[in-house]
Tab-separated table of C-alpha atoms and ligand atoms in Angstrom:
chain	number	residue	atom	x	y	z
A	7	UNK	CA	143.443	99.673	84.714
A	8	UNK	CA	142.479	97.219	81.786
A	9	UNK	CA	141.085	94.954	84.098
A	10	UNK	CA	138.780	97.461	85.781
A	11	UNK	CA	137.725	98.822	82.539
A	12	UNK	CA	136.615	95.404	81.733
A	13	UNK	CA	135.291	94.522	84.964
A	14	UNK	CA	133.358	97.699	84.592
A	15	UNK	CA	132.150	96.647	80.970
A	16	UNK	CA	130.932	93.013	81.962
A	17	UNK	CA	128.614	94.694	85.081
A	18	UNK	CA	127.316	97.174	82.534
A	19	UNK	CA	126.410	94.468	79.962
A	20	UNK	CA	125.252	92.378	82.923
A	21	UNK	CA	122.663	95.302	84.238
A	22	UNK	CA	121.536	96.291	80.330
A	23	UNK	CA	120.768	92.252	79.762
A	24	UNK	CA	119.099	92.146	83.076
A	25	UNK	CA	117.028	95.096	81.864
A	26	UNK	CA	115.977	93.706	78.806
A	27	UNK	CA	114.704	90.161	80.707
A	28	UNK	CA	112.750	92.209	82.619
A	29	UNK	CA	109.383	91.751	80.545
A	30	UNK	CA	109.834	88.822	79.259
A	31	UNK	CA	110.502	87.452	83.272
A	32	UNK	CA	106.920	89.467	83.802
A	33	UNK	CA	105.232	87.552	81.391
A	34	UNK	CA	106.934	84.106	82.329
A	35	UNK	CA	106.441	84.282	85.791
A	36	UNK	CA	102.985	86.491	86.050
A	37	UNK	CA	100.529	84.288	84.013
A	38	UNK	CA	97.318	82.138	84.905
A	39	UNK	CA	97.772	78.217	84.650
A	40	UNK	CA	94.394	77.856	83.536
A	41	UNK	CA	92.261	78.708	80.660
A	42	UNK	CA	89.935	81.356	81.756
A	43	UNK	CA	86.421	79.428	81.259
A	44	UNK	CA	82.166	80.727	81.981
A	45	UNK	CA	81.270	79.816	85.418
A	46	UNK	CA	77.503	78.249	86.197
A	47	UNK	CA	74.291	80.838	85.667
A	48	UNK	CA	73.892	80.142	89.380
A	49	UNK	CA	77.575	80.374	90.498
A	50	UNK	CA	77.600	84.024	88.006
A	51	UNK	CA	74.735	85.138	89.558
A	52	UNK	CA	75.942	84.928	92.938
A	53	UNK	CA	79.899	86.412	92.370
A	54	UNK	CA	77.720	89.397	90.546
A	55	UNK	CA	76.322	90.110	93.729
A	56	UNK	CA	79.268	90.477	95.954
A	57	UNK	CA	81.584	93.030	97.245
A	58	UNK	CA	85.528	91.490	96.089
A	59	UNK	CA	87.951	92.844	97.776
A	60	UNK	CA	91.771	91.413	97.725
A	61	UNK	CA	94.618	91.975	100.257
A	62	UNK	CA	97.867	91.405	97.876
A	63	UNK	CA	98.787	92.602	94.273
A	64	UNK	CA	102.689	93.559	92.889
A	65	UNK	CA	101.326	95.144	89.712
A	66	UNK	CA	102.593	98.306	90.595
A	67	UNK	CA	106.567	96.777	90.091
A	68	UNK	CA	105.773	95.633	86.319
A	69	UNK	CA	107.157	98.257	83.650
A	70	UNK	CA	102.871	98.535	82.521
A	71	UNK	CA	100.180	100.789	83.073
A	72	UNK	CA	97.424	99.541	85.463
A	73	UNK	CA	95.124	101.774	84.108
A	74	UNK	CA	95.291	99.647	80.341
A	75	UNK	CA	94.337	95.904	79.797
A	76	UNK	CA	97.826	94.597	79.803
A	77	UNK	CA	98.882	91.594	77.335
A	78	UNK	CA	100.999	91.016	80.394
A	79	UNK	CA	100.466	90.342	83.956
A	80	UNK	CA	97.165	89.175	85.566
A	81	UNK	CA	96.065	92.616	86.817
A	82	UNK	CA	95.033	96.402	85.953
A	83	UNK	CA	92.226	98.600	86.087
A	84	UNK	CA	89.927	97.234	83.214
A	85	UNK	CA	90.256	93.517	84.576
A	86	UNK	CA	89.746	94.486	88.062
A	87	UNK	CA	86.358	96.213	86.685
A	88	UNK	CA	85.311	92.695	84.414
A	89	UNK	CA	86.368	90.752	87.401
A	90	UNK	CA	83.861	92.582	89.767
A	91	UNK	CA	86.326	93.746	92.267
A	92	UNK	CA	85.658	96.772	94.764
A	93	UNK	CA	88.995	96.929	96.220
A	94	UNK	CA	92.309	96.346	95.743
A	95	UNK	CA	95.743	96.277	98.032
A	96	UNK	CA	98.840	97.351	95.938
A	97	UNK	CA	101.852	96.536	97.136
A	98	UNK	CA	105.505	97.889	96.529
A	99	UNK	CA	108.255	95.395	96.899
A	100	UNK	CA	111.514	97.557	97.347
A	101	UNK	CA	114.284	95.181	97.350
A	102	UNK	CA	114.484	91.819	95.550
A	103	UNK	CA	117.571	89.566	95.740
A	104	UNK	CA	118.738	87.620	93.036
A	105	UNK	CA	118.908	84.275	95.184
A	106	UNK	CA	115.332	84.875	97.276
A	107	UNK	CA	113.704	81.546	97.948
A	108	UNK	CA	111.191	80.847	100.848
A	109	UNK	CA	114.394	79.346	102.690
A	110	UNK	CA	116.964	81.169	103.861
A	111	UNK	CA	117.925	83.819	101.109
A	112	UNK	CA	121.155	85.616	100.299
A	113	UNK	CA	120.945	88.994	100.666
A	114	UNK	CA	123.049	89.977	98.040
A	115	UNK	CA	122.856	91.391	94.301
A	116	UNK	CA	119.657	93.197	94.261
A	117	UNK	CA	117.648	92.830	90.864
A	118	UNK	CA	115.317	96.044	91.430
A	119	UNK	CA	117.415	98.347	89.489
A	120	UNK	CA	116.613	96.315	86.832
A	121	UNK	CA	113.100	96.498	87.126
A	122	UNK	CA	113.489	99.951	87.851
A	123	UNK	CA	115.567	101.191	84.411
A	124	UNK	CA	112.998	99.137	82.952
A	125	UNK	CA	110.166	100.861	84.060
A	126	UNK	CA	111.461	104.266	83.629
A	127	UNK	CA	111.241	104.815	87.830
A	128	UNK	CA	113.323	108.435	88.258
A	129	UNK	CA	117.034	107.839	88.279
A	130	UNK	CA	117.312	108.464	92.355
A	131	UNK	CA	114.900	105.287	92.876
A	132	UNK	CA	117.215	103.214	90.316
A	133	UNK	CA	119.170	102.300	93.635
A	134	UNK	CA	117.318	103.757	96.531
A	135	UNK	CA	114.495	101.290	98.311
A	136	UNK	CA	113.074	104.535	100.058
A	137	UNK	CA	112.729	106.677	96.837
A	138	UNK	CA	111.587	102.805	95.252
A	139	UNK	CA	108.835	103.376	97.451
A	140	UNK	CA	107.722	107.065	97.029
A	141	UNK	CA	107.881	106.134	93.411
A	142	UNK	CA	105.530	103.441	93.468
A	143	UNK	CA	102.689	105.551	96.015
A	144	UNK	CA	103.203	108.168	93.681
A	145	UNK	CA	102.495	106.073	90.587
A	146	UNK	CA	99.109	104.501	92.261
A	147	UNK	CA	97.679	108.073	92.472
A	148	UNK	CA	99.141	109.036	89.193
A	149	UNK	CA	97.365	106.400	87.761
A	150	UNK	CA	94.103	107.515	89.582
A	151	UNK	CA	94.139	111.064	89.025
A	152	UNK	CA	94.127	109.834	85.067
A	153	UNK	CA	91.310	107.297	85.599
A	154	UNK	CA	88.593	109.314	85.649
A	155	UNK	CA	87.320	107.934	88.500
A	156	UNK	CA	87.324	104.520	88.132
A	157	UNK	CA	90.170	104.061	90.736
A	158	UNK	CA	90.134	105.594	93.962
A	159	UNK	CA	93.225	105.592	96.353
A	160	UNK	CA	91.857	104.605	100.029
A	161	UNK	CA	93.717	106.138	102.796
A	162	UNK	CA	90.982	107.069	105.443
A	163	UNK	CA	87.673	105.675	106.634
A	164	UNK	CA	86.196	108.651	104.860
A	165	UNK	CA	87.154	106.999	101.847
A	166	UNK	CA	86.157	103.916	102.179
A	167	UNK	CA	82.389	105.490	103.097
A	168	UNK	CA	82.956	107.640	99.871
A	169	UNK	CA	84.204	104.616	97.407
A	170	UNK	CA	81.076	102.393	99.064
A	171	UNK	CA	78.569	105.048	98.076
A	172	UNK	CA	79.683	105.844	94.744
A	173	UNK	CA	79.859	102.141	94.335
A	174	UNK	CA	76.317	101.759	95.187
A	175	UNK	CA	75.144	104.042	93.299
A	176	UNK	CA	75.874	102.722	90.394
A	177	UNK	CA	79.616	104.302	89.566
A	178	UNK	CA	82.371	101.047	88.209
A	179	UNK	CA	85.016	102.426	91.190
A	180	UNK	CA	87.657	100.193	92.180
A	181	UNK	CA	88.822	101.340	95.571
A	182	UNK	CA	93.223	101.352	96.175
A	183	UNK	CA	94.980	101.011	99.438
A	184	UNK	CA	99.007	100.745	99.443
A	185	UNK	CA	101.185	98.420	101.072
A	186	UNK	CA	104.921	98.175	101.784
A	187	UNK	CA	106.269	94.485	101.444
A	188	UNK	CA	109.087	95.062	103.803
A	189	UNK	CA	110.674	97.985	105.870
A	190	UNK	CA	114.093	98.339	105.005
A	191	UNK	CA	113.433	101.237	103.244
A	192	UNK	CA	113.582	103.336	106.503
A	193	UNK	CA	117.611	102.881	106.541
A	194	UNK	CA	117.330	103.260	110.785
A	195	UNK	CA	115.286	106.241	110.407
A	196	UNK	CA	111.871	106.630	112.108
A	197	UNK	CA	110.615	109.873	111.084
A	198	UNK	CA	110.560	107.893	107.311
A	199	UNK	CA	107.273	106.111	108.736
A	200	UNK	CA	105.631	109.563	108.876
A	201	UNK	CA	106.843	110.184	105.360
A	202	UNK	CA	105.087	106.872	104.072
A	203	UNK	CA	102.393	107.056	105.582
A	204	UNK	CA	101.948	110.774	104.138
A	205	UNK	CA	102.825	109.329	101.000
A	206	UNK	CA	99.649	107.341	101.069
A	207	UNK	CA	100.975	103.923	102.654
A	208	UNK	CA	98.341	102.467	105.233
A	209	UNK	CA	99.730	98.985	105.354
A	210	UNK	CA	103.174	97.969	106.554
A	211	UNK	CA	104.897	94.716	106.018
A	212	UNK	CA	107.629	94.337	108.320
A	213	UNK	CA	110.187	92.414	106.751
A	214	UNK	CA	109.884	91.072	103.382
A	215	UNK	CA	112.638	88.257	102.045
A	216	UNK	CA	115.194	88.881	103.798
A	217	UNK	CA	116.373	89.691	107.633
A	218	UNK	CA	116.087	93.586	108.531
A	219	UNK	CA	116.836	96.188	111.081
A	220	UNK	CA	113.372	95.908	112.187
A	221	UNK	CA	113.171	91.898	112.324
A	222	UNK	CA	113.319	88.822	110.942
A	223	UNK	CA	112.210	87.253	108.135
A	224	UNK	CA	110.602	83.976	107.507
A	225	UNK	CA	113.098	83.271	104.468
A	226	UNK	CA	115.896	85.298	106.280
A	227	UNK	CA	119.655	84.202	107.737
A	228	UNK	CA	118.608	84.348	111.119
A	229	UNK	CA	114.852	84.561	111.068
A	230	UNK	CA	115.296	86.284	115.089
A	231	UNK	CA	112.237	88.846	116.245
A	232	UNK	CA	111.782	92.387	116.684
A	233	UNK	CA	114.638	94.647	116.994
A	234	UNK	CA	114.352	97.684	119.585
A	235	UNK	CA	114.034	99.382	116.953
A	236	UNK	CA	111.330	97.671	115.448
A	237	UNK	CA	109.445	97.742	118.549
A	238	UNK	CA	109.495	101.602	117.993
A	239	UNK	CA	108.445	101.449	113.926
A	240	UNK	CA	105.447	99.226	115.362
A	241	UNK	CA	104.540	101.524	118.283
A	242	UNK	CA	104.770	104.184	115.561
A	243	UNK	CA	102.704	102.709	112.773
A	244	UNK	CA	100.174	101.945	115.707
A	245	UNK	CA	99.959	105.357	116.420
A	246	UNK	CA	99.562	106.592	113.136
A	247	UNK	CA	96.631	104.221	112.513
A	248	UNK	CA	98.306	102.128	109.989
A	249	UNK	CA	97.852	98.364	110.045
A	250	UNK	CA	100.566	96.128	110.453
A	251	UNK	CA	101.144	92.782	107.721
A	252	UNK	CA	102.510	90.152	108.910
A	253	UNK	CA	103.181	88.134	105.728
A	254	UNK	CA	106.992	86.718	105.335
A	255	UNK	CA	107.671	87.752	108.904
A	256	UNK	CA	109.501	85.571	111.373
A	257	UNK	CA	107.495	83.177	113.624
A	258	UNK	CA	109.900	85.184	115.929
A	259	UNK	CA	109.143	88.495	115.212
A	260	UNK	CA	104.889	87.547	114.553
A	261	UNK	CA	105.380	86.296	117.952
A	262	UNK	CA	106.638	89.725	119.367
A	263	UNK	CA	104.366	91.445	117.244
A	264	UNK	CA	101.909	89.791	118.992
A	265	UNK	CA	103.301	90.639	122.264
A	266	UNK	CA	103.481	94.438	122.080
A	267	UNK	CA	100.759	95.549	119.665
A	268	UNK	CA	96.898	94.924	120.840
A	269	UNK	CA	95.856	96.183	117.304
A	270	UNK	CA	94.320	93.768	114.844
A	271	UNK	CA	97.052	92.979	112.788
A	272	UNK	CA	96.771	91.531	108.839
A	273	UNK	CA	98.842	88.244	106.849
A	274	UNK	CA	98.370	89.672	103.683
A	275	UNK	CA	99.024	86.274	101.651
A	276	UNK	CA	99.447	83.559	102.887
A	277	UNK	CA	98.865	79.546	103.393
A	278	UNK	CA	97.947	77.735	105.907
A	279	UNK	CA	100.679	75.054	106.941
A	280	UNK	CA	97.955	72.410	107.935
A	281	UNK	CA	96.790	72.322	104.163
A	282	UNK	CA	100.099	73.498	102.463
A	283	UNK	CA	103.361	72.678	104.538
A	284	UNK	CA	106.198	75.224	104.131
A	285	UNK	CA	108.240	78.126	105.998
A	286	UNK	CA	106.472	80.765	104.212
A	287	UNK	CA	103.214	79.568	105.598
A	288	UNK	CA	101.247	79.918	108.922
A	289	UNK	CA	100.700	77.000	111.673
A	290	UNK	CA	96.621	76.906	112.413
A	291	UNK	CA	97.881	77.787	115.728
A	292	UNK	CA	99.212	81.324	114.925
A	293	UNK	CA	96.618	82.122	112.814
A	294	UNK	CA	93.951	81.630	115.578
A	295	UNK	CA	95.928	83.742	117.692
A	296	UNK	CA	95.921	86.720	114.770
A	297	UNK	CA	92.033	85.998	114.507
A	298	UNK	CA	91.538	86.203	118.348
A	299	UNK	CA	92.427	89.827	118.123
A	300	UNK	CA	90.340	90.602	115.341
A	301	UNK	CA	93.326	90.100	112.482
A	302	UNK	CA	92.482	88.801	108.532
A	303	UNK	CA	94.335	85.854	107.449
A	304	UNK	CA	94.403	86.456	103.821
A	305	UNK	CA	94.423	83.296	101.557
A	306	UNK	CA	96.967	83.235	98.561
A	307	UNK	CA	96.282	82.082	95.060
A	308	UNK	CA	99.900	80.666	94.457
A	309	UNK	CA	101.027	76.852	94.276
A	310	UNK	CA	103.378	77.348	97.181
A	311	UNK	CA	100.587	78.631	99.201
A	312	UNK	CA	97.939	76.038	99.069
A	313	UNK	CA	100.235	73.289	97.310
A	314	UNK	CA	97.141	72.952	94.102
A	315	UNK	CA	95.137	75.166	91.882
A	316	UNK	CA	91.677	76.451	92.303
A	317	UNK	CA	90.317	73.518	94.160
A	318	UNK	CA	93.041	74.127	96.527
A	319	UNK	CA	92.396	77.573	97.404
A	320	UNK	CA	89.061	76.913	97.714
A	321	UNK	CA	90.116	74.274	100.147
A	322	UNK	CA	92.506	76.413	101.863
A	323	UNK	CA	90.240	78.916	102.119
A	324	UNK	CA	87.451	76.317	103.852
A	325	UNK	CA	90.343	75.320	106.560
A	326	UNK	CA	90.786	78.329	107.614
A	327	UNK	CA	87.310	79.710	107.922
A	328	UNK	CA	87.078	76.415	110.099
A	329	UNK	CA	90.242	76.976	112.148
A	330	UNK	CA	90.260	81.062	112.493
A	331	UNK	CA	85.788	81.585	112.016
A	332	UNK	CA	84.044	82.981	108.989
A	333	UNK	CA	84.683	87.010	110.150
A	334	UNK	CA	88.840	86.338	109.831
A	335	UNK	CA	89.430	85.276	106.366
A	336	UNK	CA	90.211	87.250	103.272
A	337	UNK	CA	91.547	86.568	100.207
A	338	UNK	CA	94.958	87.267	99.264
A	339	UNK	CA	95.872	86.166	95.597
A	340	UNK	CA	99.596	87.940	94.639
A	341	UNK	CA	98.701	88.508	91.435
A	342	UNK	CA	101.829	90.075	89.843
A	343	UNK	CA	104.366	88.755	92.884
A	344	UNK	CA	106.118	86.788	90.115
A	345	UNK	CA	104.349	83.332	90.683
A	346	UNK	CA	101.822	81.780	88.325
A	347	UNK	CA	98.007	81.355	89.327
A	348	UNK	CA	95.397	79.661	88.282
A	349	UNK	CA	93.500	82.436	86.792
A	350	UNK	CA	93.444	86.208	86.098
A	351	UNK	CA	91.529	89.036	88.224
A	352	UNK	CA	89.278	89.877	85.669
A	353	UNK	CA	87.873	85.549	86.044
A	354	UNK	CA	88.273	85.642	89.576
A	355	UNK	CA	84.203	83.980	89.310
A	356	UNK	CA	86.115	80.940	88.609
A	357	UNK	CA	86.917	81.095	92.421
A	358	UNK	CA	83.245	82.319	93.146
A	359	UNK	CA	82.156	78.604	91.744
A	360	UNK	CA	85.175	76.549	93.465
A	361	UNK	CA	84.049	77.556	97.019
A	362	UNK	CA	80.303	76.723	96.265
A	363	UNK	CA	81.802	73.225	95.257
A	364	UNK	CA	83.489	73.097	98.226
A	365	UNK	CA	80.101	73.957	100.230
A	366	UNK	CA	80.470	77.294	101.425
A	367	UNK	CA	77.676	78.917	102.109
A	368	UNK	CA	76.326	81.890	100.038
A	369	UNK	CA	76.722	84.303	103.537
A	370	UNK	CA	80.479	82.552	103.963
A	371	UNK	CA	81.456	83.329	100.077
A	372	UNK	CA	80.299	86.314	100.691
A	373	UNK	CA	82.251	87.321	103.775
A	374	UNK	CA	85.892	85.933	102.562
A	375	UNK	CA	85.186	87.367	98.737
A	376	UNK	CA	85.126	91.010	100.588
A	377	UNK	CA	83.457	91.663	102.692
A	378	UNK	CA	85.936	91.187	105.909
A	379	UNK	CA	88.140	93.284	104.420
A	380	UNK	CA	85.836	95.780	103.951
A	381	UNK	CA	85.011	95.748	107.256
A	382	UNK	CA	88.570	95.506	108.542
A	383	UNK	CA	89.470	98.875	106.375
A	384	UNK	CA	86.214	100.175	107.901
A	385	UNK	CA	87.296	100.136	111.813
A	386	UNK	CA	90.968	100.057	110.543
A	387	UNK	CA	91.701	103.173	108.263
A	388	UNK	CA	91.949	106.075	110.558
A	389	UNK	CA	90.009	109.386	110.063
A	390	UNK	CA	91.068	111.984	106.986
B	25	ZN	ZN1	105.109	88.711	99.185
């Protein structure tokens, strides 16, 4: 009995001290490498006139408000708006174990409660990756019901027409689609995928760091393809008119992705292995495959995903535009997925200037700054 008590006691001090890292591990692992600097009149001039849209943000895990400029983190609301961006794709990460690496990780000893004691998430979502995930859609539209319109959640082509017009007309609207970084949260039920997607979710990521029901995972145990039941969550989520992410997914299961769905499917961050070797990254071959469909290979900001800093995305960004053509690439930072990058949203120009250095042209900046995704949401989002 002693023993359990004390058992008991260690976990509990375990989970409070793991609560109390939690923002401190934010603000360790979320920062920019680089000090923010001005950009060139000409290189200024140019990322003023753009439409920036990015594929891949965690801010909605952090215990902050997006709607504040946060000491911590590298994005919310007011640097989105200084930044320039249009759009934004928040993602909910549901499940995080304590040993995940790009490798092969251990799926054991989850560290969201953690995060979600921290944040004050509602006690049935301390444990629960479904109710994780309601609780994070719901906070996105919280947050933009209180924003007085400067954020607008994007679930329909509707609203992409009315976020473009407001935006033209003058309004500082920053446009907010939701993803789900992995679908484990269904727990072998279907009908769930109609319940996310009600909940506002429009982009599904099958399997995030770790082997599923649906599929595998490129950092998973056995890193196999799609389940039979997976086959069915993709038929679904194709009928629903969501759009399918194939970011940490097996080569496996993007392979039977492939195979089943003629969709245009999205890699929501990611590197290219030609520039950046690594597991976690795509072969130039697969990605021309997504592209061939009409897919967005969406470049990430992070060291593992282009193995450098700015220059590097900027480079990454050039391969790929060469291997996959200028209407396929997208940009895909992570700001917020717990890796450092070389600058914050609101001096995303810094990246602006780095692919006119690398010679892009002013028509190619402008295409992989936004406006493919734009386009992609445009055909992609289904009707209200
Ligand atoms: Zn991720």
């Amino acid at each position: 009995m002693r023993r359990l008590l004390l058992i008991l006691a260690a976990i509990a001090l375990l989970l409070v001290a793991a609560v109390l890292a939690v923002n401190p591990v934010d603000a360790l692992l979320n920062r920019a490498s680089q000090k923010a600097h001005p950009v060139s009149p000409e290189a200024q001039a140019l990322h003023d006139s753009l439409w920036i849209a990015d594929f891949h943000n965690d801010a909605l895990l952090w215990d902050r408000n997006v709607l504040e400029a946060n000491q911590r983190g590298l994005l919310d609301l007011p640097r989105l708006l200084r930044g320039g961006f249009e759009l934004a794709v928040f993602s909910a990460t549901t499940r995080m174990h304590i040993d995940s690496n790009y490798y092969r990780t251990l799926p054991v000893l989850d560290i969201l409660p953690a995060v979600a004691i921290a944040s004050h998430w509602p006690r049935r979502a301390w444990f629960d990756p479904y109710q994780r995930a309601l609780v994070l859609a719901t906070k996105l539209h919280t947050a933009a019901n209180a924003s007085h319109g400067r954020l607008r959640v994007v679930e329909s082509g509707q609203d992409m027409q009315m976020l473009i017009r407001a935006q033209s007309a003058g309004d500082p609207m920053i446009g907010g689609v939701v993803l789900l970084e992995g679908m484990h949260a269904l727990d072998g039920d279907i009908a769930r995928v109609d319940s996310l997607f009600a909940a506002g979710y429009r982009v599904f990521g099958l399997a995030h760091m770790f082997d599923n029901e649906l599929g595998g995972s490129a950092a998973g145990w056995r890193k196999g393809g799609l389940t039979p039941f997976g086959r069915r969550v993709v038929a679904r989520i194709d009928s629903l008119g969501g759009v399918i992410d194939l970011a940490h997914a097996s080569r496996a299961t993007i392979d039977d992705v492939l195979s089943i769905t003629s969709r245009p499917v999205v890699v929501s961050h990611t590197g290219l292995t030609s520039t950046c070797p690594g597991p976690r990254n795509l072969p130039d071959e697969t990605a021309k495959r997504i592209a061939e469909r009409g897919g967005l290979i969406a470049i990430g900001f992070w060291k593992q995903a282009v193995c450098g800093d700015t220059r590097a995305i900027a480079r990454a960004i050039h391969h790929a535009i060469e291997v996959v053509g200028i209407d396929h690439v997208a940009l895909g930072s992570d700001f917020d997925g717990g890796v450092v990058i070389p600058f914050d949203a609101a001096h995303i120009s810094i990246l602006t200037s780095a692919l006119l250095d690398e010679g892009l042209t002013h028509d190619e900046i402008r295409a992989v700054m936004g406006e493919n995704e734009r386009r992609f949401f445009m055909e992609m989002l289904p009707a209200k």
